[in-house]
Coordinates of C-alpha atoms in Angstrom, one line a residue:
X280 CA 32.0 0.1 8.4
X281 CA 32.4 3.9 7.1
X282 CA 35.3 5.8 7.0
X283 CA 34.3 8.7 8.5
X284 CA 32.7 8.2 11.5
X285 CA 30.9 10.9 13.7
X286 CA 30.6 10.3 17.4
X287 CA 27.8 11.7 18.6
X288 CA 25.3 12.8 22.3
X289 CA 22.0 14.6 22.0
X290 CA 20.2 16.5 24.6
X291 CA 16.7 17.6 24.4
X292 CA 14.7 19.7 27.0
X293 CA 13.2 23.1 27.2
X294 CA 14.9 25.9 25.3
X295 CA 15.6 27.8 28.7
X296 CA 17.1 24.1 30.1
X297 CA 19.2 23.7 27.2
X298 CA 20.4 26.7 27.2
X299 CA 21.3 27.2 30.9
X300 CA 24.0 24.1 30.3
X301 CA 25.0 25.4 27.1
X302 CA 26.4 29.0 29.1
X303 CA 27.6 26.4 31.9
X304 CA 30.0 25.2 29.4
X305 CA 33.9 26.3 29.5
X306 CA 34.3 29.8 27.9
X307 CA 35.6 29.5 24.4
X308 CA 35.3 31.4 21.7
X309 CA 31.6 31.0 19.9
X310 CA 30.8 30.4 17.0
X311 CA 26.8 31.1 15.6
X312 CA 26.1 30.1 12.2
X313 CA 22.9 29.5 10.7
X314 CA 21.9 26.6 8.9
X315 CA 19.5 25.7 6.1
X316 CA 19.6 21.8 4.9
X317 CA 17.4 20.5 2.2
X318 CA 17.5 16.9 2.8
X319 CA 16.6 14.6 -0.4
X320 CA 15.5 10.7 -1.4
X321 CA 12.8 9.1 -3.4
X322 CA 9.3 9.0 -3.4
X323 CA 9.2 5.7 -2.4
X324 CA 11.9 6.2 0.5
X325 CA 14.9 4.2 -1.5
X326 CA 17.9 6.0 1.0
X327 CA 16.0 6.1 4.2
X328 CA 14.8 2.2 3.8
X329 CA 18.9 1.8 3.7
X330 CA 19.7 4.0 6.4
X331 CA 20.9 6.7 5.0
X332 CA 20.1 10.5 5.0
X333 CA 21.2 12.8 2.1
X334 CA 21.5 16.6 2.9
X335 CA 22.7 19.9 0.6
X336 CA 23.5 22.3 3.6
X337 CA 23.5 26.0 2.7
X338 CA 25.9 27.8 5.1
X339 CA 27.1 31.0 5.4
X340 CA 26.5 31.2 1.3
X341 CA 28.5 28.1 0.4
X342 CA 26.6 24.5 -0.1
X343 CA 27.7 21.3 1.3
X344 CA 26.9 17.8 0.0
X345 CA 26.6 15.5 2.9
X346 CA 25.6 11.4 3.2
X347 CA 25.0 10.2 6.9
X348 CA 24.7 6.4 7.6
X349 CA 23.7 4.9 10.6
X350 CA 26.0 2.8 12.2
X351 CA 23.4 0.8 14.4
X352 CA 25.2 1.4 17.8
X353 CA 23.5 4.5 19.0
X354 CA 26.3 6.5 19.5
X355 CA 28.0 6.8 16.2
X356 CA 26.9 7.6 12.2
X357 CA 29.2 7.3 8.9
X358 CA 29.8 11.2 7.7
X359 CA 30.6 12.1 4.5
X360 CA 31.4 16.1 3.4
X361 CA 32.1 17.4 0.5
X362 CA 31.7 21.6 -0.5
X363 CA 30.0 21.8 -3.6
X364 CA 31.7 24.7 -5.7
X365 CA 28.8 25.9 -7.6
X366 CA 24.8 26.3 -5.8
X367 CA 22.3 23.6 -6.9
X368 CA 19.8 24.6 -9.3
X369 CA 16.0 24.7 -7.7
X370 CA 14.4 21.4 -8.9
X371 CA 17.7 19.5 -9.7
X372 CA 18.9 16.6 -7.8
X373 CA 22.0 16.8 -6.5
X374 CA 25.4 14.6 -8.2
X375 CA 26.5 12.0 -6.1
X376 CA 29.8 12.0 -8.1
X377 CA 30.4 15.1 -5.8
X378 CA 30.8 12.9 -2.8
X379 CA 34.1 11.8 -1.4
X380 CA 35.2 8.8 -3.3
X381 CA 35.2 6.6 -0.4
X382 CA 31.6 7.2 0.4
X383 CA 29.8 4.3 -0.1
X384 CA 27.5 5.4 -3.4
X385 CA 27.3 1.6 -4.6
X386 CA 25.6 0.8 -1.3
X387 CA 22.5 3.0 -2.4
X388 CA 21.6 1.1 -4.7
X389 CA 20.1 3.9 -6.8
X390 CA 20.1 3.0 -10.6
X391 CA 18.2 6.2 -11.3
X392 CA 20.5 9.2 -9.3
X393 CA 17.5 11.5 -11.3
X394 CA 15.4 10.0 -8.9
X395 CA 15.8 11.7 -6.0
X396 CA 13.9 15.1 -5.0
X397 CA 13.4 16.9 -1.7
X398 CA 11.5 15.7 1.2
X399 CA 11.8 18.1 4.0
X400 CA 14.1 20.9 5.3
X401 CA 15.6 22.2 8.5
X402 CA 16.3 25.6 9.8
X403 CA 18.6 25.7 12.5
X404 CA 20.4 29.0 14.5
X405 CA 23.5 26.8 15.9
X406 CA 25.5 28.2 18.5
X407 CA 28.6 26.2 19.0
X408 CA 31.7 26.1 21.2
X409 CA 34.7 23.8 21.5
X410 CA 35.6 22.6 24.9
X411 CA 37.5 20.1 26.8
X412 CA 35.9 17.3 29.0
X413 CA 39.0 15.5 30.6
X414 CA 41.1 14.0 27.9
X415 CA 38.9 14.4 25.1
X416 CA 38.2 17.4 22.7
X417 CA 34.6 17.9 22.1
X418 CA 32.3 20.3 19.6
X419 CA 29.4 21.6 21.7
X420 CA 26.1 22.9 19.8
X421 CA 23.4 24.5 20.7
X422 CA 20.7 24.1 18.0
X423 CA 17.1 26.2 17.8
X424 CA 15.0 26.1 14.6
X425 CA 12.0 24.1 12.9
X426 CA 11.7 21.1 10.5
X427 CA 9.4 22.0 7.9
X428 CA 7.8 19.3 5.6
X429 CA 5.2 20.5 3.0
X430 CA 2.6 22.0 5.4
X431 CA 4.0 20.1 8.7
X432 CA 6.9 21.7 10.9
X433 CA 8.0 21.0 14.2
X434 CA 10.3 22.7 16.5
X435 CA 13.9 21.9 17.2
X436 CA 15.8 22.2 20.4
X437 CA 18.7 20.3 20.7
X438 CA 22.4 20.3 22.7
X439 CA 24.8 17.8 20.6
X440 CA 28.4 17.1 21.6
X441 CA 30.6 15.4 18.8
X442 CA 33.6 14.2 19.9
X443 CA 37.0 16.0 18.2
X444 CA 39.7 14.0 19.4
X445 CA 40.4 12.0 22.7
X446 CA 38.4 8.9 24.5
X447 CA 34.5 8.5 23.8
X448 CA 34.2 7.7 27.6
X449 CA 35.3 11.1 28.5
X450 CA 32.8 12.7 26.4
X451 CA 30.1 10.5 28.2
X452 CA 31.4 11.2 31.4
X453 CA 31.0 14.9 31.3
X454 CA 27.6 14.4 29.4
X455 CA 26.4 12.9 32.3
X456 CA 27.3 15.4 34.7
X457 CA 25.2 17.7 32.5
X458 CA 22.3 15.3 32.5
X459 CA 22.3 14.6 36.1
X460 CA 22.8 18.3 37.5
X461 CA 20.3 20.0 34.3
X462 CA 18.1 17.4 34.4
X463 CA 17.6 17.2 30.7
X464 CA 17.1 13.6 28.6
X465 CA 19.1 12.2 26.1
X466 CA 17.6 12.6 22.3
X467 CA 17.6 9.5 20.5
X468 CA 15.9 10.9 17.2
X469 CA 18.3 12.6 14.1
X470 CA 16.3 15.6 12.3
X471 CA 16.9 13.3 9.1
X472 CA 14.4 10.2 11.1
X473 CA 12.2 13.0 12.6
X474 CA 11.8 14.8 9.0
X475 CA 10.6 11.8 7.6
X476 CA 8.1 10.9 10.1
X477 CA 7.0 14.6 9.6
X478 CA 7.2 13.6 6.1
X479 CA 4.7 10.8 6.1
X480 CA 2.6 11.2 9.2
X481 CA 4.6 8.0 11.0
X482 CA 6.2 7.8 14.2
X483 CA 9.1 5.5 15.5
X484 CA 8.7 2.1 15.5
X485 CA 9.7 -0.2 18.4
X486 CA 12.7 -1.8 18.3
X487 CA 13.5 -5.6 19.3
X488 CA 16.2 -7.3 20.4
X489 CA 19.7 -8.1 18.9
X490 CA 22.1 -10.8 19.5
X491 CA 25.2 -10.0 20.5
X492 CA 28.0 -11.6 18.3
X493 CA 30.3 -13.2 20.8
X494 CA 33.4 -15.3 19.9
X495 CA 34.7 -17.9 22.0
X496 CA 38.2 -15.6 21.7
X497 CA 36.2 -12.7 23.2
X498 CA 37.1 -12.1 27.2
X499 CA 34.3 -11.5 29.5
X500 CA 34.8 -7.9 29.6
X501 CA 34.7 -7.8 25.7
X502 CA 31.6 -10.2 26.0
X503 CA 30.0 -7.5 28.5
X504 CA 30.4 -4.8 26.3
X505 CA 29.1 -6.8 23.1
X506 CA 26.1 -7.1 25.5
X507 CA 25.8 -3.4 26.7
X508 CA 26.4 -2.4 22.8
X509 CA 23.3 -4.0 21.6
X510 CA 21.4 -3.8 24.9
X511 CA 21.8 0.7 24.4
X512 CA 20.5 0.4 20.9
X513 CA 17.6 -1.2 21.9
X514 CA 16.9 0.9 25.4
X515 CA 17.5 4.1 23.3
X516 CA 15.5 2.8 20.0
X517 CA 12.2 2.0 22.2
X518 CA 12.3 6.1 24.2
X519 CA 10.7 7.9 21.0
X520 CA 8.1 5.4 20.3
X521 CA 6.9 5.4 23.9
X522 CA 7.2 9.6 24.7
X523 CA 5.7 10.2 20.9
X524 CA 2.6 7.2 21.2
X525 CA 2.6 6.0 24.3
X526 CA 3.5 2.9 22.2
X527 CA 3.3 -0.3 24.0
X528 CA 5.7 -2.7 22.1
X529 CA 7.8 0.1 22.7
X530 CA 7.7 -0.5 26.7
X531 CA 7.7 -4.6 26.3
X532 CA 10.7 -4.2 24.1
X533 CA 12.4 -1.5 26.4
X534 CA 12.3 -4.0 29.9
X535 CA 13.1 -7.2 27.3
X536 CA 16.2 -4.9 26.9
X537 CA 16.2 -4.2 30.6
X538 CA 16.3 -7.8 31.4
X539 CA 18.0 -9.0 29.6
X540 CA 20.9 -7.0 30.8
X541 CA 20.0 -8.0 34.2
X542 CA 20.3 -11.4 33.2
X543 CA 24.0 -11.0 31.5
X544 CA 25.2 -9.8 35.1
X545 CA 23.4 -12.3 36.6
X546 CA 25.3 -14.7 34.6
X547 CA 28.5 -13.2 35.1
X548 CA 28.2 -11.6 38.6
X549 CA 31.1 -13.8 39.7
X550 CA 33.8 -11.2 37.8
X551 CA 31.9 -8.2 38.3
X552 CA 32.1 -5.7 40.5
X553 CA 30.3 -2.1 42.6
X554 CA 30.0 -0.9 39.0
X555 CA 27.9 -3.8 37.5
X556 CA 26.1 -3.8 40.8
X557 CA 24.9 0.1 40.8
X558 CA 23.8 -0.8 36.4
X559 CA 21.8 -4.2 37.7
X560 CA 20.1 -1.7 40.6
X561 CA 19.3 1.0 38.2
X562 CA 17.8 -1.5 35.7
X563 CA 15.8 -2.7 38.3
X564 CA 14.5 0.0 39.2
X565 CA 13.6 1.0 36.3
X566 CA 11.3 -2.5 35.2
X567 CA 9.7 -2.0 38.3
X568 CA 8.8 1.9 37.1
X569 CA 7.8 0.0 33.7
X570 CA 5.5 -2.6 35.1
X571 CA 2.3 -1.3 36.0
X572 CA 1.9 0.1 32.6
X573 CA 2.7 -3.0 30.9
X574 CA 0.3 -4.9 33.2
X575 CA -2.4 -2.7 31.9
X576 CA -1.0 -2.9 28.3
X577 CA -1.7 -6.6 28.1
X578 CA -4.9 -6.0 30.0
X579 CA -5.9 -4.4 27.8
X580 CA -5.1 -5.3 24.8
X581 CA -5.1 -9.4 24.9
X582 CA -7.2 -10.6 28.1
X583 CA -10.2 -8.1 27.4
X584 CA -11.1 -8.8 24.0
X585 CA -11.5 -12.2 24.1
X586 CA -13.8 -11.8 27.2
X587 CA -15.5 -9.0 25.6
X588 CA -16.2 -10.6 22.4
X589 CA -17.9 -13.5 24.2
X590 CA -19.8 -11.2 26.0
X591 CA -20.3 -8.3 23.3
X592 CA -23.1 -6.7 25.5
X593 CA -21.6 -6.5 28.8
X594 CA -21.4 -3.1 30.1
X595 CA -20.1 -4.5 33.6
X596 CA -16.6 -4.5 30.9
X597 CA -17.1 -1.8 29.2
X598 CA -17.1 0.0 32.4
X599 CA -13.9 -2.4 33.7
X600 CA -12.2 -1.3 30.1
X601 CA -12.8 2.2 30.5
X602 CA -11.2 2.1 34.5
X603 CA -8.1 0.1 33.0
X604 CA -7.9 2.9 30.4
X605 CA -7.6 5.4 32.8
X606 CA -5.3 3.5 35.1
X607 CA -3.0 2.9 31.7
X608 CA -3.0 6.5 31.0
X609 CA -2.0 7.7 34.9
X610 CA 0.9 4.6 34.1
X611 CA 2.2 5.7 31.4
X612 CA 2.8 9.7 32.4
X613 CA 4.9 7.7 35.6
X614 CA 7.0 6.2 32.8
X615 CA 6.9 9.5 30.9
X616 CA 8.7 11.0 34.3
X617 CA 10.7 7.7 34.2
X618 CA 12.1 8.1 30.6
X619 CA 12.6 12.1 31.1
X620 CA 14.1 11.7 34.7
X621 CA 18.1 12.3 35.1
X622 CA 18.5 8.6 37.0
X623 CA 17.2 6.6 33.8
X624 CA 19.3 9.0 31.3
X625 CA 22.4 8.2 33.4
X626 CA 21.8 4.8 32.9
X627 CA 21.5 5.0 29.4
X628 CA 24.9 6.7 29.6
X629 CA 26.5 4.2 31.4
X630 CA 25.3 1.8 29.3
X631 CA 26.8 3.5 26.3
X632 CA 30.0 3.8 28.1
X633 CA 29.9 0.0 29.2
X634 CA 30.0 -0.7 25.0
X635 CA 32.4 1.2 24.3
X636 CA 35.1 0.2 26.7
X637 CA 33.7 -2.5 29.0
X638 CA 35.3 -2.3 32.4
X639 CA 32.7 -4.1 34.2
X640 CA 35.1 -7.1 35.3
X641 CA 36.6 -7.3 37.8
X642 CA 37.9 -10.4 38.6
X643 CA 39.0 -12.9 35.9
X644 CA 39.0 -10.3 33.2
X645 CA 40.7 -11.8 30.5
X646 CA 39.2 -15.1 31.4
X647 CA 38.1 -17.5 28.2
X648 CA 34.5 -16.6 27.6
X649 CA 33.5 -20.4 26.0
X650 CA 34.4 -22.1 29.4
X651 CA 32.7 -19.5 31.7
X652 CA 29.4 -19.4 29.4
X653 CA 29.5 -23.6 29.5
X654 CA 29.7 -23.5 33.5
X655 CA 27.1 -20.5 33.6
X656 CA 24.4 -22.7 31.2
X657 CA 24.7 -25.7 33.3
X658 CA 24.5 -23.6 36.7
X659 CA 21.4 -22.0 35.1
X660 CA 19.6 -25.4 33.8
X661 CA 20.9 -26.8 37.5
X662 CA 18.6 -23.8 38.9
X663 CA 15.6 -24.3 36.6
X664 CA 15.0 -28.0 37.3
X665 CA 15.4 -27.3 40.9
X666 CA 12.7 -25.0 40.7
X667 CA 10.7 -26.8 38.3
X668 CA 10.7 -30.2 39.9
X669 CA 7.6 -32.1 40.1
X670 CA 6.0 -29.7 37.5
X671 CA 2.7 -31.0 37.2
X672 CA 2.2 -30.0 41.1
X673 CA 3.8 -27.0 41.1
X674 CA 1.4 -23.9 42.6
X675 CA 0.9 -21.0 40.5
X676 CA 3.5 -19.1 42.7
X677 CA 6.0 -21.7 42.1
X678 CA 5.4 -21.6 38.3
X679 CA 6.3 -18.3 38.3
X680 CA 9.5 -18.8 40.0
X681 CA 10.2 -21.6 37.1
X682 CA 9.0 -19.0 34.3
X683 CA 11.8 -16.5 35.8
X684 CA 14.4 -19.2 35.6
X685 CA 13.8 -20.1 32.4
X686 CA 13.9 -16.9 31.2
X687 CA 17.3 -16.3 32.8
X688 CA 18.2 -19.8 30.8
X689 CA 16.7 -18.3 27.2
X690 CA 18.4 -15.2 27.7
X691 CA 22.1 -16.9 28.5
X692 CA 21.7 -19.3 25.8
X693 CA 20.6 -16.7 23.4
X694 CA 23.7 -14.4 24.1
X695 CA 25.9 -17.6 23.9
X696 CA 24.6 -19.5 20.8
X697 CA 27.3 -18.1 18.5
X698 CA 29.9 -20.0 21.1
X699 CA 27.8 -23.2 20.3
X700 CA 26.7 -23.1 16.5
X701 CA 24.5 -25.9 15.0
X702 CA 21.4 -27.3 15.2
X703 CA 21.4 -28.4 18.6
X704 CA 21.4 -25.0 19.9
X705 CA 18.8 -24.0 17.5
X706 CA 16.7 -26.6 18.8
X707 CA 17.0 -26.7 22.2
X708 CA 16.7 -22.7 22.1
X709 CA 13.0 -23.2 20.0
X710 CA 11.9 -25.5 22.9
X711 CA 13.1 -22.8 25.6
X712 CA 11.3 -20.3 23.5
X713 CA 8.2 -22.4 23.1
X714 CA 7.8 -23.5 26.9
X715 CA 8.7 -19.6 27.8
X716 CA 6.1 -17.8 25.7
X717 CA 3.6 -20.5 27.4
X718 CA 4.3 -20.1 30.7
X719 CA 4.5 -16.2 30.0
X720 CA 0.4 -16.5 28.6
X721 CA -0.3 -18.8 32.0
X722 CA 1.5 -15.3 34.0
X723 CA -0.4 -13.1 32.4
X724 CA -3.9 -15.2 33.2
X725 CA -2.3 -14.8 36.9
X726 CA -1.6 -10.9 36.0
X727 CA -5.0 -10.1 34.7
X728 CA -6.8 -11.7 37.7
X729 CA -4.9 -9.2 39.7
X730 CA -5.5 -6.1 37.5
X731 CA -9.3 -6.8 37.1
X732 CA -9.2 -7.2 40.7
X733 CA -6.9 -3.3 41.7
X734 CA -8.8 -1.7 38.4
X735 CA -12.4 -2.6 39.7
X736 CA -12.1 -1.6 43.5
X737 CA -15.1 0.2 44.2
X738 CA -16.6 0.0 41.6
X739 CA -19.5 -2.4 41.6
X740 CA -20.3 -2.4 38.2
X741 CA -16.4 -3.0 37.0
X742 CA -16.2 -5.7 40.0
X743 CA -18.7 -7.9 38.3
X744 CA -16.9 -7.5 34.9
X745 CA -13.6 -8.2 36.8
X746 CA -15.6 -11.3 37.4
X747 CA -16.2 -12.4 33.5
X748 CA -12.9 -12.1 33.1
X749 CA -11.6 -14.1 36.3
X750 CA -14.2 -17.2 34.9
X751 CA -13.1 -16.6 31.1
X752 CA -9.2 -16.7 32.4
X753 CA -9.6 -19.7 35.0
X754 CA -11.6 -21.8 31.8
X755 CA -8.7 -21.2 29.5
X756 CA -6.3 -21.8 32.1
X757 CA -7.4 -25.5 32.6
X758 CA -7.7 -25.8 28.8
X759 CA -4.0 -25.0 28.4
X760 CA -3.0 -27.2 31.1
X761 CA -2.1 -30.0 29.4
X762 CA -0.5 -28.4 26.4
X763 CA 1.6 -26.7 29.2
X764 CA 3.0 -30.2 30.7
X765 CA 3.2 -31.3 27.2
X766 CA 6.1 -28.7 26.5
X767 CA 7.6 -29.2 29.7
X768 CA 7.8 -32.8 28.7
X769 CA 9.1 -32.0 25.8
X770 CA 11.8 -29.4 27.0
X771 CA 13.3 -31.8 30.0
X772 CA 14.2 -34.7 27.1
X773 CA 16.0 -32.1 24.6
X774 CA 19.6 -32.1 25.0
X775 CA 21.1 -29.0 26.3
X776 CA 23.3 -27.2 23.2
X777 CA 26.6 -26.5 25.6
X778 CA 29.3 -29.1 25.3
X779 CA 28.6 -31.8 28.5
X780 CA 31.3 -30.7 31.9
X781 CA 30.7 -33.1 35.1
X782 CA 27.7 -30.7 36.8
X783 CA 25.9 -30.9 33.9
X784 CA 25.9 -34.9 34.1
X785 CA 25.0 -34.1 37.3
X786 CA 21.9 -31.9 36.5
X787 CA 20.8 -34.7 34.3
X788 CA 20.3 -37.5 36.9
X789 CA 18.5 -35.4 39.4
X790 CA 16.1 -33.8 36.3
X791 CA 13.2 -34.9 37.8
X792 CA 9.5 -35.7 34.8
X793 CA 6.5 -33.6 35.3
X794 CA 5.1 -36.5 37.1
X795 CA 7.4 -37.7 39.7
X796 CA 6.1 -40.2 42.5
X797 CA 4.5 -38.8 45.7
X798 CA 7.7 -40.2 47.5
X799 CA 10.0 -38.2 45.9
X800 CA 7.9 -35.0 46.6
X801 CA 8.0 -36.4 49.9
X802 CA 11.9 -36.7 50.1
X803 CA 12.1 -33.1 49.0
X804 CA 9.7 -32.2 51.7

């Protein structure tokens, strides 16, 4: 990890919005300064493919010399200064040699320094102010200007706070105040990423999931925060690609992230307390805001073409596509006011907070994390065969019930697989991750039934496409039926990857088959 770390909050709103909570600030003395970065790599994007950003800074008539790297937690970025005594010649590249000798120049990888040339540049009027937010010391700035590259610029309004000296949780606190009273949104994009999208024409791809690397030393609270760490990074990571592109792998990735928080406090709720509680009923709240626009995502883009493609003349779905396209735009400005709203931005906040320190246990905190996670599987696989029993009879409600408990399984033994390496685990999670994905396809047959169904109200026309796609779903449906029980099958005999405790040896004598006899689904009657 870098030795010079910068801890870092972005807020982005209207220049009137960010400027009202700038002048709410504490009265110090301000400082204006205006700034004019060249930022350089090259052509083929060796730094920013590494994560890194390379700026010369022109300030006030002296240069600058400065290497960012991005630490991968969302809050926090490797810094490296260095004033640079004489300007840089137009056209030359600028000497790494110039850059504090712990900065990690090997790490570039560059084997031609002559290489690099500029990409983009910034011009920023920064207004700044140091102020106090309970114990910690923080550098407020107010930043106006553009990002210019070749013939493309953008504006630039942004309110940062960098922490000085004192706890990060501080800083958050009193960020949140701001975001929550000024309703403004938390900026997840550096003017290094958003140059070089400017740069090439690209936007902000979606980001997926990380595993948390627990240790069976780690506590719960320590586990908890592991999990909030990577569950931010991948909340904040997915905000740009959806406000920029309405992109949607970036709103599947953001409620994945969403759940599987959810599903963490679910399998710890035991130790947790009012805190935990109000994060679970924000995330919530928030898939549910998510949902419809998702529905209409996968709509969309996997259950109509298929139908349309067997039926490339149909106008009856053209005119259903064109009503779901009009539904997923209306959807998608609610998650717009979602994203930008001061409720989801708080959560974000918390979350950030929640990595940094924990403090989500209550009860237990210092408990051993391997014997918790071991009782927490086998309670979860106790659940799903409960809910799965008799499989092959299940009702379509009740398979959704089991595809919810499964997930809650996948997501548990994901976070814990580091507590039990080897290939057990690796198996047993490629059969949970098999059996998931097809039960999530046989939900989304259900799903699209239901949004041909809403979409086409009305509508004649669109009703008797919703009707193609209701026979083309119900076909496939029976067709994957079997290949379905297959994998249950397949699933119920694979050892579980958690060491064996006395309700797991429980769980396994009452794991009922797919096909269990009539009198057993009596006795459960």
């Amino acid at each position: 990890m870098p030795g010079a770390i910068e801890v870092e909050v972005k807020l982005t709103g209207s220049p009137a919005a960010l400027s009202a909570a700038f002048a709410d600030l504490d009265e110090s003395r301000l400082d204006r300064r205006k700034l004019l970065s060249t930022y350089y790599d090259t052509s083929e994007g060796h730094l920013r493919r590494r994560g890194f950003a390379l700026r010369v800074r022109d300030r006030n008539g002296r240069q600058e010399l400065t290497l960012k790297q991005d630490c991968g937690d969302g809050l926090s970025r490797g810094e490296w200064n260095s004033r640079m005594e004489a300007p840089l010649d137009e056209g030359c590249p600028p000497d790494l040699d110039l850059l504090p000798r712990q900065a990690p120049r090997a790490a570039l990888g560059l084997a031609d320094p002559d290489a690099l040339e500029p990409t983009f540049f910034t011009e920023i009027e920064r207004r700044m102010k140091e102020i106090g937010i309970g114990d910690a010391v923080v550098e407020a700035s107010l930043d106006t200007g553009r990002i210019v590259a070749g013939d493309r610029h953008e504006p630039v309004a942004e309110l940062e706070f960098e922490l000085l000296s004192g706890p990060v949780t501080d800083m958050l606190a009193g960020v949140r105040r701001i975001v929550r009273d000024r309703r403004l949104a938390i900026g997840t994009r550096s003017k290094a990423a958003r140059g070089t999208d400017l740069l090439l024409g690209t936007f902000a791809p979606a980001v997926r999931a990380a595993r948390p690397n627990l240790d069976p030393s780690d506590t719960i609270d320590r586990a908890l925060a592991r999990v909030g760490r990577v569950t931010s990074v991948q909340v904040m990571g997915n905000l740009a690609p959806i406000m920029e592109k309405s992109d949607a792998e970036g709103v599947h990735q953001l409620r994945v992230a969403l759940r599987r928080l959810r599903s963490a406090l679910l399998f710890f709720k035991d130790h947790l307390g009012s805190r935990a509680a109000a994060l679970d009923r924000e995330a919530r709240r928030a898939l549910k805001r998510l949902g419809a626009a998702r529905d209409l995502d996968v709509f969309l883009l996997e259950t109509l073409p298929p139908v349309i493609e067997e039926n490339p003349d149909g106008a009856s779905l053209s005119r259903l596509r064109e009503a779901a396209e009009n539904r997923r735009a209306a959807a998608y400005e609610d998650v717009g006011r979602l994203i930008g709203g001061p409720r989801f931005n708080c959560l974000v906040l918390d979350l950030l907070s929640v990595a940094e320190s924990g403090g989500l246990v209550v009860k237990g905190r210092d408990a051993s994390l391997a014997p918790t996670a071991t009782r927490g599987l086998a309670r979860r696989h106790r659940t799903l065969m409960r809910s799965a029993r008799d499989f092959g009879r299940l009702t379509e409600a009740q398979r959704h019930r089991v595809r919810i408990d499964l997930k809650k399984l996948r997501y548990a033994c994901d976070y814990s697989r580091t507590l039990f390496p080897g290939p057990a685990t690796r198996d047993y999670l490629k059969r949970l991750s098999g059996l998931q994905d097809d039960l999530g396809h046989m939900n989304d047959a259900a799903v699209a039934r239901r949004v041909s169904r809403e979409v086409a109200t009305g509508d004649p026309e669109a009703a008797a496409g919703a009707s193609l796609v209701n026979d083309w779903q119900a076909g496939w449906a029976r067709s994957a039926e079997p290949r379905l029980r297959a994998a249950w099958q397949a699933f119920v005999e694979t050892r579980p990857c958690w060491p064996k405790s006395e309700p797991e040896a429980g769980t396994q004598r009452t794991a009922v088959p797919p096909h269990s006899a009539p009198e057993e689904e009596q006795r459960q009657k």
